[in-house]
PDB file of C-alpha atoms in Angstrom:
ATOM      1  CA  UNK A 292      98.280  99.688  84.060  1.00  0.00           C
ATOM      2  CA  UNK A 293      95.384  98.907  86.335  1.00  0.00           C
ATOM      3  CA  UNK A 294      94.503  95.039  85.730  1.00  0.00           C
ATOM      4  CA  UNK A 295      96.354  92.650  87.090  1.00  0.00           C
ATOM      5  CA  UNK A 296      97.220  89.567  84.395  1.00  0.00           C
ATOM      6  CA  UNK A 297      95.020  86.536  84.696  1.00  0.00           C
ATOM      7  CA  UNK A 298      95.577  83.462  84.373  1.00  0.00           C
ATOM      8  CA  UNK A 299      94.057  80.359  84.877  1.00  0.00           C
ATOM      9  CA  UNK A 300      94.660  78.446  87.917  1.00  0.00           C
ATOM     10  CA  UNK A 301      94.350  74.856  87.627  1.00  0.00           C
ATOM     11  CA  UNK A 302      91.736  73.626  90.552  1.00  0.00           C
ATOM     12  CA  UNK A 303      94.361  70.998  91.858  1.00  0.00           C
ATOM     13  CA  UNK A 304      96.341  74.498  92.384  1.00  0.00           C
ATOM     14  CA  UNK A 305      94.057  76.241  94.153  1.00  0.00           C
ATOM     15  CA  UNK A 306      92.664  73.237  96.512  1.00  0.00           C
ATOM     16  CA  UNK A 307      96.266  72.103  97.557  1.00  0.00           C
ATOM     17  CA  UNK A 308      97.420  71.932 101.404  1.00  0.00           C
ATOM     18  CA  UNK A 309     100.479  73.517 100.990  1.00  0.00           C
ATOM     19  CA  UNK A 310     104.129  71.990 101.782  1.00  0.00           C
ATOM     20  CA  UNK A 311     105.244  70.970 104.892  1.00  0.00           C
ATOM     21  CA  UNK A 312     108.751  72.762 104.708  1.00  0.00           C
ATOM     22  CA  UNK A 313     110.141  74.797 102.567  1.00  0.00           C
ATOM     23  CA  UNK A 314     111.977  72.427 100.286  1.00  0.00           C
ATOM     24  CA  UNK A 315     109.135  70.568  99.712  1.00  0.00           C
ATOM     25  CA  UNK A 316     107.404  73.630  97.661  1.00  0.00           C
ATOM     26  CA  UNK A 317     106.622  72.464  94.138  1.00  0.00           C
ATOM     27  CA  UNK A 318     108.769  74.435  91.603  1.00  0.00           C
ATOM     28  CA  UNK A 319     105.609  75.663  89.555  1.00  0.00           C
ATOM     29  CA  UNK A 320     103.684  76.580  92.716  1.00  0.00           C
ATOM     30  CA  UNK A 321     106.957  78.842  94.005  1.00  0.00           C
ATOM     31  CA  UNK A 322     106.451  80.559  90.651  1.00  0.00           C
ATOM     32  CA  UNK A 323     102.943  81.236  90.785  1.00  0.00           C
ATOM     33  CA  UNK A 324     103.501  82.883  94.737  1.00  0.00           C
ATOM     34  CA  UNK A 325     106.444  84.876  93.391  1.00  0.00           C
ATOM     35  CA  UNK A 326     104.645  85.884  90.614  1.00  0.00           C
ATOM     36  CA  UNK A 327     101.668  87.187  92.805  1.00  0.00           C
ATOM     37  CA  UNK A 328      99.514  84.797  90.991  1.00  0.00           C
ATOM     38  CA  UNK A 329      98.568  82.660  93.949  1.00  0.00           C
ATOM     39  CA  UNK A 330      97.429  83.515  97.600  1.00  0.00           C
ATOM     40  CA  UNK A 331      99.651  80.982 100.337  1.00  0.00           C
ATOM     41  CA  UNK A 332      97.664  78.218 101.846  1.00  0.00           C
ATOM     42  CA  UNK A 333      99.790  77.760 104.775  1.00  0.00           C
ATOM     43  CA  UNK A 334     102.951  79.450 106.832  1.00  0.00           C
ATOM     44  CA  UNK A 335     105.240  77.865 105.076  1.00  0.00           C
ATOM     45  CA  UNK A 336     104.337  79.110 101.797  1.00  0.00           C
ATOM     46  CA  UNK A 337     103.529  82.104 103.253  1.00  0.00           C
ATOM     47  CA  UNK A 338     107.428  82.570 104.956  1.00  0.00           C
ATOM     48  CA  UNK A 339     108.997  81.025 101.532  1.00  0.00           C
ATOM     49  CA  UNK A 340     107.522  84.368  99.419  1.00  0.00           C
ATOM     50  CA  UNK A 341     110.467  86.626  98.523  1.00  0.00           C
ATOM     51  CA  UNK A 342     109.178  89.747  98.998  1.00  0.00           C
ATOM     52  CA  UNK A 343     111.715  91.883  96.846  1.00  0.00           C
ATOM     53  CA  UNK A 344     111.182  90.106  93.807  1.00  0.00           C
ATOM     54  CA  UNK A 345     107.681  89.994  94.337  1.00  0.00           C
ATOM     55  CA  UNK A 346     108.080  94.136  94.519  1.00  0.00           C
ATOM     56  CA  UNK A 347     109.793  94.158  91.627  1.00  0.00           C
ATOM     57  CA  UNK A 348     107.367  91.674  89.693  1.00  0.00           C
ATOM     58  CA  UNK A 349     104.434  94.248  90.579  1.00  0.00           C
ATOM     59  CA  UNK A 350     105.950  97.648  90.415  1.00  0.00           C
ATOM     60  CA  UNK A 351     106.345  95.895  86.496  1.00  0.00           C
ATOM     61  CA  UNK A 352     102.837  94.996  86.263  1.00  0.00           C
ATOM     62  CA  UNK A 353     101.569  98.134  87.721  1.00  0.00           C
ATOM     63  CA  UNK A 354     103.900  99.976  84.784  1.00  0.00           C
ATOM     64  CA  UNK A 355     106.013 101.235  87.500  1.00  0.00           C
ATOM     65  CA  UNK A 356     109.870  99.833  86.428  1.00  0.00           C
ATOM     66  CA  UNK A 357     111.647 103.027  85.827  1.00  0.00           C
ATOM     67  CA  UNK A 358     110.349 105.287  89.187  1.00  0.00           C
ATOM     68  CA  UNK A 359     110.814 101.670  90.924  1.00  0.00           C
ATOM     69  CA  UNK A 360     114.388 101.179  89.945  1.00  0.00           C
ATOM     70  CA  UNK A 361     116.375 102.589  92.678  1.00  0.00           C
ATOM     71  CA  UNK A 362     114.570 101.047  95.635  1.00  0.00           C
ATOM     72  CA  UNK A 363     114.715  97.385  94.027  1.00  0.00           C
ATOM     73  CA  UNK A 364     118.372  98.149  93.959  1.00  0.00           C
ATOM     74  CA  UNK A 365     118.467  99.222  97.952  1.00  0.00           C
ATOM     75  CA  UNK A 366     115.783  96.473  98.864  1.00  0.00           C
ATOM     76  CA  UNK A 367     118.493  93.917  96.860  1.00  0.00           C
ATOM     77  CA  UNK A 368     121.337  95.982  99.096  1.00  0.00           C
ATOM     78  CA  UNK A 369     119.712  95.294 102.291  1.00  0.00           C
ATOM     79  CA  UNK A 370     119.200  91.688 101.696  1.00  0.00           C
ATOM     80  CA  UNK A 371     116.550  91.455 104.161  1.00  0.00           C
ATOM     81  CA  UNK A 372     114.257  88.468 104.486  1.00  0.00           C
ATOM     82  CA  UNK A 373     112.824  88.309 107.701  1.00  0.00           C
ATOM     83  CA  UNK A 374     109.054  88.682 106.926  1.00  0.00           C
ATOM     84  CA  UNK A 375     108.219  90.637 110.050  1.00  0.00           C
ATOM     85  CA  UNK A 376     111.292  93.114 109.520  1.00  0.00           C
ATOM     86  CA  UNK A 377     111.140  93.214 104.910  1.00  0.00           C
ATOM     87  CA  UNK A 378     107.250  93.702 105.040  1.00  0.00           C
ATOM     88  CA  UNK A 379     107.336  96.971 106.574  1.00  0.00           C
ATOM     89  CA  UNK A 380     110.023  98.142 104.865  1.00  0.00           C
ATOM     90  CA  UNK A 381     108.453  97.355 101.440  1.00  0.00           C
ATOM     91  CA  UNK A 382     105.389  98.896 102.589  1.00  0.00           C
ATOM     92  CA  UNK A 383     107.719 102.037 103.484  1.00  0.00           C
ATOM     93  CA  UNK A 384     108.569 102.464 100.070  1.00  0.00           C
ATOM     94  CA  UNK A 385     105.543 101.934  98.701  1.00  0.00           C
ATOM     95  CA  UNK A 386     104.133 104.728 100.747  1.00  0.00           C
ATOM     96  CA  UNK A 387     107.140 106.839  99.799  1.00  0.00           C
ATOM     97  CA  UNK A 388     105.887 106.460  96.148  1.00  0.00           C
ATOM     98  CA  UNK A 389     102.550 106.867  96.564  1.00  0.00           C
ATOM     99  CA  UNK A 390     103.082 110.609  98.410  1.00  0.00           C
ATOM    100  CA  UNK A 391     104.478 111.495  95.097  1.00  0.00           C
ATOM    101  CA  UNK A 392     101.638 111.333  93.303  1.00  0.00           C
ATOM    102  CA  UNK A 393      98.291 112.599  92.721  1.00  0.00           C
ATOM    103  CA  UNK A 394      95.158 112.080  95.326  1.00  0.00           C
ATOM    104  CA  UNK A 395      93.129 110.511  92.159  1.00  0.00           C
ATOM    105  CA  UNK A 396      96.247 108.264  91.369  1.00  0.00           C
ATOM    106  CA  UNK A 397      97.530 108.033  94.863  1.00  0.00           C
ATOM    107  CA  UNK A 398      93.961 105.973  95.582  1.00  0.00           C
ATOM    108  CA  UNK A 399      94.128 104.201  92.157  1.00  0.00           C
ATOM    109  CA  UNK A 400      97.558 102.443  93.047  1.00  0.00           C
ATOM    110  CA  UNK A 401      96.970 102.062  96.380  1.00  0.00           C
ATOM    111  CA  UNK A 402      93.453 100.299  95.734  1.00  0.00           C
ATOM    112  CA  UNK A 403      95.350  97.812  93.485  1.00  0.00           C
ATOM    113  CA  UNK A 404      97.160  96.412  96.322  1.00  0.00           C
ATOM    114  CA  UNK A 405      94.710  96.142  98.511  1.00  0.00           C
ATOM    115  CA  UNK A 406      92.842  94.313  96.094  1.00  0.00           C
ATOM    116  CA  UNK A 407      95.530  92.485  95.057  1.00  0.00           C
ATOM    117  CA  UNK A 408      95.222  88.323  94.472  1.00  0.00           C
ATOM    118  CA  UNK A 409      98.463  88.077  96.264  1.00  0.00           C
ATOM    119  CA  UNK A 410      97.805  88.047  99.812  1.00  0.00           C
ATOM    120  CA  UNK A 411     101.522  89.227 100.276  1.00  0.00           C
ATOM    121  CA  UNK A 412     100.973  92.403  98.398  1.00  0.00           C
ATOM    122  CA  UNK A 413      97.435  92.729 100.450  1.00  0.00           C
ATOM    123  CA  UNK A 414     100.146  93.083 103.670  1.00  0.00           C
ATOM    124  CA  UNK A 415     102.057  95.531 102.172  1.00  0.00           C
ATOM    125  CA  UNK A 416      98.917  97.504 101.976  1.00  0.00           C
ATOM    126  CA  UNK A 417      98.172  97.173 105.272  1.00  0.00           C
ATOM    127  CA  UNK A 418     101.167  98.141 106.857  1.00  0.00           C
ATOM    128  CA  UNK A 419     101.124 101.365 104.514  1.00  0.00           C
ATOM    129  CA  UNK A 420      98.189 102.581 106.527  1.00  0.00           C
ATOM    130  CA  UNK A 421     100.015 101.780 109.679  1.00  0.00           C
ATOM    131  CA  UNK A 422     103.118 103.581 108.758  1.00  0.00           C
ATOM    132  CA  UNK A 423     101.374 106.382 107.022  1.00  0.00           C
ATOM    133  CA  UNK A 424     101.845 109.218 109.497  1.00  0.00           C
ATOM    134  CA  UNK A 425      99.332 111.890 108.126  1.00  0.00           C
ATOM    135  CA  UNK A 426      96.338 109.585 109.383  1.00  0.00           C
ATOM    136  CA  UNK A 427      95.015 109.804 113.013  1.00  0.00           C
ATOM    137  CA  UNK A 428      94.916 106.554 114.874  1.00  0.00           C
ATOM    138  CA  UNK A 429      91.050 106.489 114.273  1.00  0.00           C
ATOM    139  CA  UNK A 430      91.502 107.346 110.489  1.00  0.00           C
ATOM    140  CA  UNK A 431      94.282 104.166 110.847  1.00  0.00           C
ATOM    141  CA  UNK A 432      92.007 101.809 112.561  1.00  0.00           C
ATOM    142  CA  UNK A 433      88.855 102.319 109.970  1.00  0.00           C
ATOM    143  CA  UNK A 434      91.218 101.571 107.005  1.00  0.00           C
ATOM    144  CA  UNK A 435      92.511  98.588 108.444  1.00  0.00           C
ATOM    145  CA  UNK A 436      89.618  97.191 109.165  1.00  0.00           C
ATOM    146  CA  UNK A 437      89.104  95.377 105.456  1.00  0.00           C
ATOM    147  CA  UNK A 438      92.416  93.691 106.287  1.00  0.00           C
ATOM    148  CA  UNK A 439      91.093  92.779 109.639  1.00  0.00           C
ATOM    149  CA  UNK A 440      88.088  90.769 108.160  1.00  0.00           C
ATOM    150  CA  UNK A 441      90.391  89.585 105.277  1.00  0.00           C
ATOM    151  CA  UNK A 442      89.761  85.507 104.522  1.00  0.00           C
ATOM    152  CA  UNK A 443      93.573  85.026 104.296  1.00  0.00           C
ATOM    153  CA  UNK A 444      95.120  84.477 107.947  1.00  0.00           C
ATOM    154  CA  UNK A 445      98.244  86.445 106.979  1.00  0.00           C
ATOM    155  CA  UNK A 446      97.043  89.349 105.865  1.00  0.00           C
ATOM    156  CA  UNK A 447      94.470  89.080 109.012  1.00  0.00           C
ATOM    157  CA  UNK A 448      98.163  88.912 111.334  1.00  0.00           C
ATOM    158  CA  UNK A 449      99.725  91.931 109.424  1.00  0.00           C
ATOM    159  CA  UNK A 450      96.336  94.238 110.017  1.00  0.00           C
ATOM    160  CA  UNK A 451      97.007  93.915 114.137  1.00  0.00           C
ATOM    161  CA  UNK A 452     100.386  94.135 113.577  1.00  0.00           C
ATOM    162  CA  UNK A 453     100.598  97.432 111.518  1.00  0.00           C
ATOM    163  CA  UNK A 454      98.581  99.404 113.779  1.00  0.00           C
ATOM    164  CA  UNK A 455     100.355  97.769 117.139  1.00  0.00           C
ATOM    165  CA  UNK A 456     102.343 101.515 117.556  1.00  0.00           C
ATOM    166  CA  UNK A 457      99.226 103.476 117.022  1.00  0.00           C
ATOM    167  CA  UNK A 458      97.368 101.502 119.592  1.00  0.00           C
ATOM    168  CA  UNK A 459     100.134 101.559 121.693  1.00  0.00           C
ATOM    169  CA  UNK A 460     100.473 105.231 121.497  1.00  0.00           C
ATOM    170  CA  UNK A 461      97.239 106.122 122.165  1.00  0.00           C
ATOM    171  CA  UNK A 462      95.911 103.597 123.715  1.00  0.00           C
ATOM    172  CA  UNK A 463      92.961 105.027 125.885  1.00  0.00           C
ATOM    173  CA  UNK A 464      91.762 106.206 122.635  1.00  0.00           C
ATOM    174  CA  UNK A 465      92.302 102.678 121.062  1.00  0.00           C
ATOM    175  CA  UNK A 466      90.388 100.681 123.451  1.00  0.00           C
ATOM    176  CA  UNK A 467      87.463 103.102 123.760  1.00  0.00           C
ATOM    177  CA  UNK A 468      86.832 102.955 119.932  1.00  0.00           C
ATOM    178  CA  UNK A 469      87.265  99.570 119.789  1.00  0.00           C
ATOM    179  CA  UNK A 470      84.376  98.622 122.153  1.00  0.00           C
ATOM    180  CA  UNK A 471      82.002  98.848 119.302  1.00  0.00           C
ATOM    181  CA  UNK A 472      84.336  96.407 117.156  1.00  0.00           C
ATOM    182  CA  UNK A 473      84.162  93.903 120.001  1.00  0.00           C
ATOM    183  CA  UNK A 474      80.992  93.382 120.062  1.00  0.00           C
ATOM    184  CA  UNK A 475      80.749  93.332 115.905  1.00  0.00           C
ATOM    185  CA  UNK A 476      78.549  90.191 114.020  1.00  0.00           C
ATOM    186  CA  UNK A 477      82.025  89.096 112.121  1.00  0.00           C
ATOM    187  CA  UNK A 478      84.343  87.023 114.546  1.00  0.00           C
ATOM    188  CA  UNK A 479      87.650  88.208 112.409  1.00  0.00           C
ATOM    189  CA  UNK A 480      86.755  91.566 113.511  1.00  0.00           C
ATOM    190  CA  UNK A 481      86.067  90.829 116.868  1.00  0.00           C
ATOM    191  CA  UNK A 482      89.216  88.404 117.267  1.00  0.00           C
ATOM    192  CA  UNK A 483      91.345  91.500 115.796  1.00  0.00           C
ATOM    193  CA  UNK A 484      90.346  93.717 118.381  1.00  0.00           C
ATOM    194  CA  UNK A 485      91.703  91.548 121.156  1.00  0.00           C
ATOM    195  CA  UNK A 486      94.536  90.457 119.060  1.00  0.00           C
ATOM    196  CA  UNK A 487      95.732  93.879 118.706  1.00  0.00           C
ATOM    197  CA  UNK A 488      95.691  94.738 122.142  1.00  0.00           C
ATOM    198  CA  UNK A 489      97.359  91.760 123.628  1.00  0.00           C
ATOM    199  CA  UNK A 490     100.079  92.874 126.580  1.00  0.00           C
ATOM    200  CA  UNK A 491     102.509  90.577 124.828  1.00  0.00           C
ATOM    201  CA  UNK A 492     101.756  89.386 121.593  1.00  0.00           C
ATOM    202  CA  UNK A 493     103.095  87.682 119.022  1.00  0.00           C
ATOM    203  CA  UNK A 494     106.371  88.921 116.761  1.00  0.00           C
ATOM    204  CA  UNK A 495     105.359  92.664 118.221  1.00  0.00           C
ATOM    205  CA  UNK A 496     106.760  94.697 120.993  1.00  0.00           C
ATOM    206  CA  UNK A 497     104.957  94.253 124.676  1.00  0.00           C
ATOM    207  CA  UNK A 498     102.369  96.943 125.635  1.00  0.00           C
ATOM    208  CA  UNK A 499     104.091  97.971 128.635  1.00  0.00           C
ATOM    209  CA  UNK A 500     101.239  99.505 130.138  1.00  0.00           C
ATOM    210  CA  UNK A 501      99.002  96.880 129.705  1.00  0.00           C
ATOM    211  CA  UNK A 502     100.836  94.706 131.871  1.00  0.00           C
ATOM    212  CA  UNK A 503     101.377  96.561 134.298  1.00  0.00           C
ATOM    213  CA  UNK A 504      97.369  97.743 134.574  1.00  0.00           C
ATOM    214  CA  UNK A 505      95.182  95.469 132.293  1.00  0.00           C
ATOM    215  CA  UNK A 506      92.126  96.435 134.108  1.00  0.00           C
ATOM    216  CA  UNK A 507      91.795  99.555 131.455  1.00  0.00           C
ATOM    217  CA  UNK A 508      90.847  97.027 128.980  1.00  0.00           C
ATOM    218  CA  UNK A 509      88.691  95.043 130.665  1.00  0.00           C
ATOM    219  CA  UNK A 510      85.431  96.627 129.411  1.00  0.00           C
ATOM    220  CA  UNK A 511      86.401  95.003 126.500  1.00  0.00           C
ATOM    221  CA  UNK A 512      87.256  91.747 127.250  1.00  0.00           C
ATOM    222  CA  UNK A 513      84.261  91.637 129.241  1.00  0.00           C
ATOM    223  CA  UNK A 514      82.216  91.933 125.475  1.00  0.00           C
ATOM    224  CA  UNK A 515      83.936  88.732 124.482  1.00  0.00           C
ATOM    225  CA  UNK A 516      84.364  86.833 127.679  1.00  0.00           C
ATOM    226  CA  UNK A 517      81.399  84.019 126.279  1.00  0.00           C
ATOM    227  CA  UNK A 518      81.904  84.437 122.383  1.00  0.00           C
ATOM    228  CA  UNK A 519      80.950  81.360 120.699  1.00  0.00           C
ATOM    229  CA  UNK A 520      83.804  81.739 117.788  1.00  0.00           C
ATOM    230  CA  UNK A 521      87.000  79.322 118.617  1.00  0.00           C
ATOM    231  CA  UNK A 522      88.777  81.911 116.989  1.00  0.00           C
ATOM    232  CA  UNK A 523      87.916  84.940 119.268  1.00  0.00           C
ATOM    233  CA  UNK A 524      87.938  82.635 122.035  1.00  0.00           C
ATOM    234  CA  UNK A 525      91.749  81.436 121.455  1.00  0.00           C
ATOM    235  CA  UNK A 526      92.884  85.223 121.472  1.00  0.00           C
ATOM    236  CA  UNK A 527      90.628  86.288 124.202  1.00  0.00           C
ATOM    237  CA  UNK A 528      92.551  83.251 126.319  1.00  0.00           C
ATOM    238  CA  UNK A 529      95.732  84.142 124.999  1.00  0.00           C
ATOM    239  CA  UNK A 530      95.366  87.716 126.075  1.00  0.00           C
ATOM    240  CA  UNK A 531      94.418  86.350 129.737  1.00  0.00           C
ATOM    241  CA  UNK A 532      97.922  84.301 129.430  1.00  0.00           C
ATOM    242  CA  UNK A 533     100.118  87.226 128.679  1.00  0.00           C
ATOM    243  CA  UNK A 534      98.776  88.927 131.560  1.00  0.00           C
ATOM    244  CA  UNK A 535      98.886  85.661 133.703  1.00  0.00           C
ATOM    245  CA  UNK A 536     103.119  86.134 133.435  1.00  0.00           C
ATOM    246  CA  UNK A 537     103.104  89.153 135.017  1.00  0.00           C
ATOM    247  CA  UNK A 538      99.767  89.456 136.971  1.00  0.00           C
ATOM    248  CA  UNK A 539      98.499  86.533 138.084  1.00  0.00           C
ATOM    249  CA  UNK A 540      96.116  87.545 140.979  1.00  0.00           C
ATOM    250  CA  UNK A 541      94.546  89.728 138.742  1.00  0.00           C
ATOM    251  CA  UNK A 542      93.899  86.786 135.725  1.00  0.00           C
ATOM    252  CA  UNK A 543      92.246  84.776 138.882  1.00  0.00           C
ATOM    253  CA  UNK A 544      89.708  87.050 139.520  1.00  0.00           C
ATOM    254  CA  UNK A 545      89.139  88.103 136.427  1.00  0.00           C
ATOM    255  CA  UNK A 546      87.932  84.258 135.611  1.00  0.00           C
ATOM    256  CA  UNK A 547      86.281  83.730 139.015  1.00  0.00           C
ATOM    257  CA  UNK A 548      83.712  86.633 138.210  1.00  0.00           C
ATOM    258  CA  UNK A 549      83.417  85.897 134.404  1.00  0.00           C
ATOM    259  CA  UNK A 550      82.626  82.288 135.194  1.00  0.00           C
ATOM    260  CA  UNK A 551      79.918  83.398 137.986  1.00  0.00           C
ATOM    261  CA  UNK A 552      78.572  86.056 135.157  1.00  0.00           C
ATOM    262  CA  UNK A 553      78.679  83.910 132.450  1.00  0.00           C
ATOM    263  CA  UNK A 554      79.004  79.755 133.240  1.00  0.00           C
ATOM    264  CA  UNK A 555      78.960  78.459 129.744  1.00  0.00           C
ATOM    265  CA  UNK A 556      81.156  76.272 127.955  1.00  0.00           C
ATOM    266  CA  UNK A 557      82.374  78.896 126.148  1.00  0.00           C
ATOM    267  CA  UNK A 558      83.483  80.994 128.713  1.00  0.00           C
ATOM    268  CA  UNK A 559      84.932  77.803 130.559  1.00  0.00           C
ATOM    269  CA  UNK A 560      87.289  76.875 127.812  1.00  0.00           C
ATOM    270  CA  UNK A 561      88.504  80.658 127.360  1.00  0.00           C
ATOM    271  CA  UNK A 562      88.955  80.863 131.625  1.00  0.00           C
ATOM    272  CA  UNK A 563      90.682  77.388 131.295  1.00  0.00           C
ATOM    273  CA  UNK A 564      92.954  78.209 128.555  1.00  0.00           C
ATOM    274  CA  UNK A 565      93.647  81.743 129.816  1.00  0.00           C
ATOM    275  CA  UNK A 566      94.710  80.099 133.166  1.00  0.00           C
ATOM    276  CA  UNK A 567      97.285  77.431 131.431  1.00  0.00           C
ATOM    277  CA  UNK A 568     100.348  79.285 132.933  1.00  0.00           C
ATOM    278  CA  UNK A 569      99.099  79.750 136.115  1.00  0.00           C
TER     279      UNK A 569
END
């Protein structure tokens, strides 16, 4: 079963802000997310998705109940919820169903969730190229890139996320092919690439040697040092402030020449906001 069931979406549906907490989430709207009929608008609709039934609901549409059975019954076991520890571990068994099968299908079912209208499922199909271990990092990085320019901010956050290891691993590698993505016409793309290689970040383990030596990826910050996006600009800053904790001297400089390089208003309000800590 390759189409996914439409329905119609009433407009006030569709143009709503989204709750404020959790308990606030209109009955009929919790359906619709649960269901995979409707994308989140915000992070608390986003967070309030439960994951395992949403599995279950489209291993069912995809056909899929009886080869699905067992792992909805271990996924129930585990009772996991946390959406940065049960995303991956959907994702895990996704990919453990799709080596089963056929190239030809293997590419059928996994285009379905990455084209899916839930931008939930869309993250499970992002984090099954980061956990699929027969791809190369570079082979990683191209596929993820979709997910990178995706227009929903969550599934943007789970494409940095699910190749964090990779990077990490390889990270020479990492930063060398993604000078090219730094300097690329879409800002999602660009904000991604600095995302990803953040010394901290957010919800993801610290890049150890990052922090200790961020002048390796300063060829690429140095592409994005006066981007006019808000968006880039916030993660270039933020990447600045990680380092900031642990090498400060080094954060200083860094802003002293970019300013002298570069003294625009964009590259004041990245230097400013990359200095906050300091």
């Amino acid at each position: 079963m390759d189409v996914q069931k439409k329905l119609h979406i009433p407009e006030d549906v569709l143009l709503r802000k989204g709750a404020r907490k959790g308990i606030e989430i209109p009955d009929h709207i919790r359906n619709l997310l649960q269901s995979g009929h409707i994308e989140s608008v915000n992070l608390t609709e986003w967070l309030a998705v439960d994951h395992i039934l949403l599995f279950q609901q489209v291993a069912h549409e995809r056909g899929m109940d009886a080869v699905t059975r067992e792992m909805t019954e271990q996924l129930a076991q585990i009772n996991e919820q946390r959406i940065m520890k049960i995303i991956p571990t959907i994702a895990a068994n996704w990919l453990n169903l799709l080596e089963r099968m056929e190239e030809k299908e293997r590419v059928r079912h996994f285009r379905s969730l990455a084209e899916h209208r839930s931008d939930s499922v869309r993250c499970w199909a992002a984090y099954i190229i980061g956990l699929d271990s027969r791809l190369s990092l570079i082979e990683k990085l191209d596929r993820i890139r979709p997910f990178a320019a995706d227009h929903h901010f969550g599934v943007r956050e789970i494409a940095w996320m699910a190749v964090r290891q990779p990077i990490t691993a390889e990270l020479s590698e990492a930063l060398a092919f993604l000078m090219d993505w730094a300097i690329d016409p879409d800002p999602l793309v660009r904000r991604f690439t600095i995302e990803s290689t953040r010394p901290h970040g957010v919800w993801s383990k610290h890049i150890q040697e990052l922090k200790e030596n961020p002048a390796i990826a300063l060829p690429l910050l140095n592409h994005v040092k006066s981007d006019a996006h808000k968006y880039v600009q916030d993660s270039v800053s933020n990447w600045l402030n990680d380092v900031a904790k642990t090498n400060p001297d080094w954060v200083r400089q860094v802003c002293d020449t970019w300013i002298q390089q570069s003294d625009t208003k964009h590259t004041l309000r990245i230097i400013t906001r990359g200095q906050r800590s300091l």
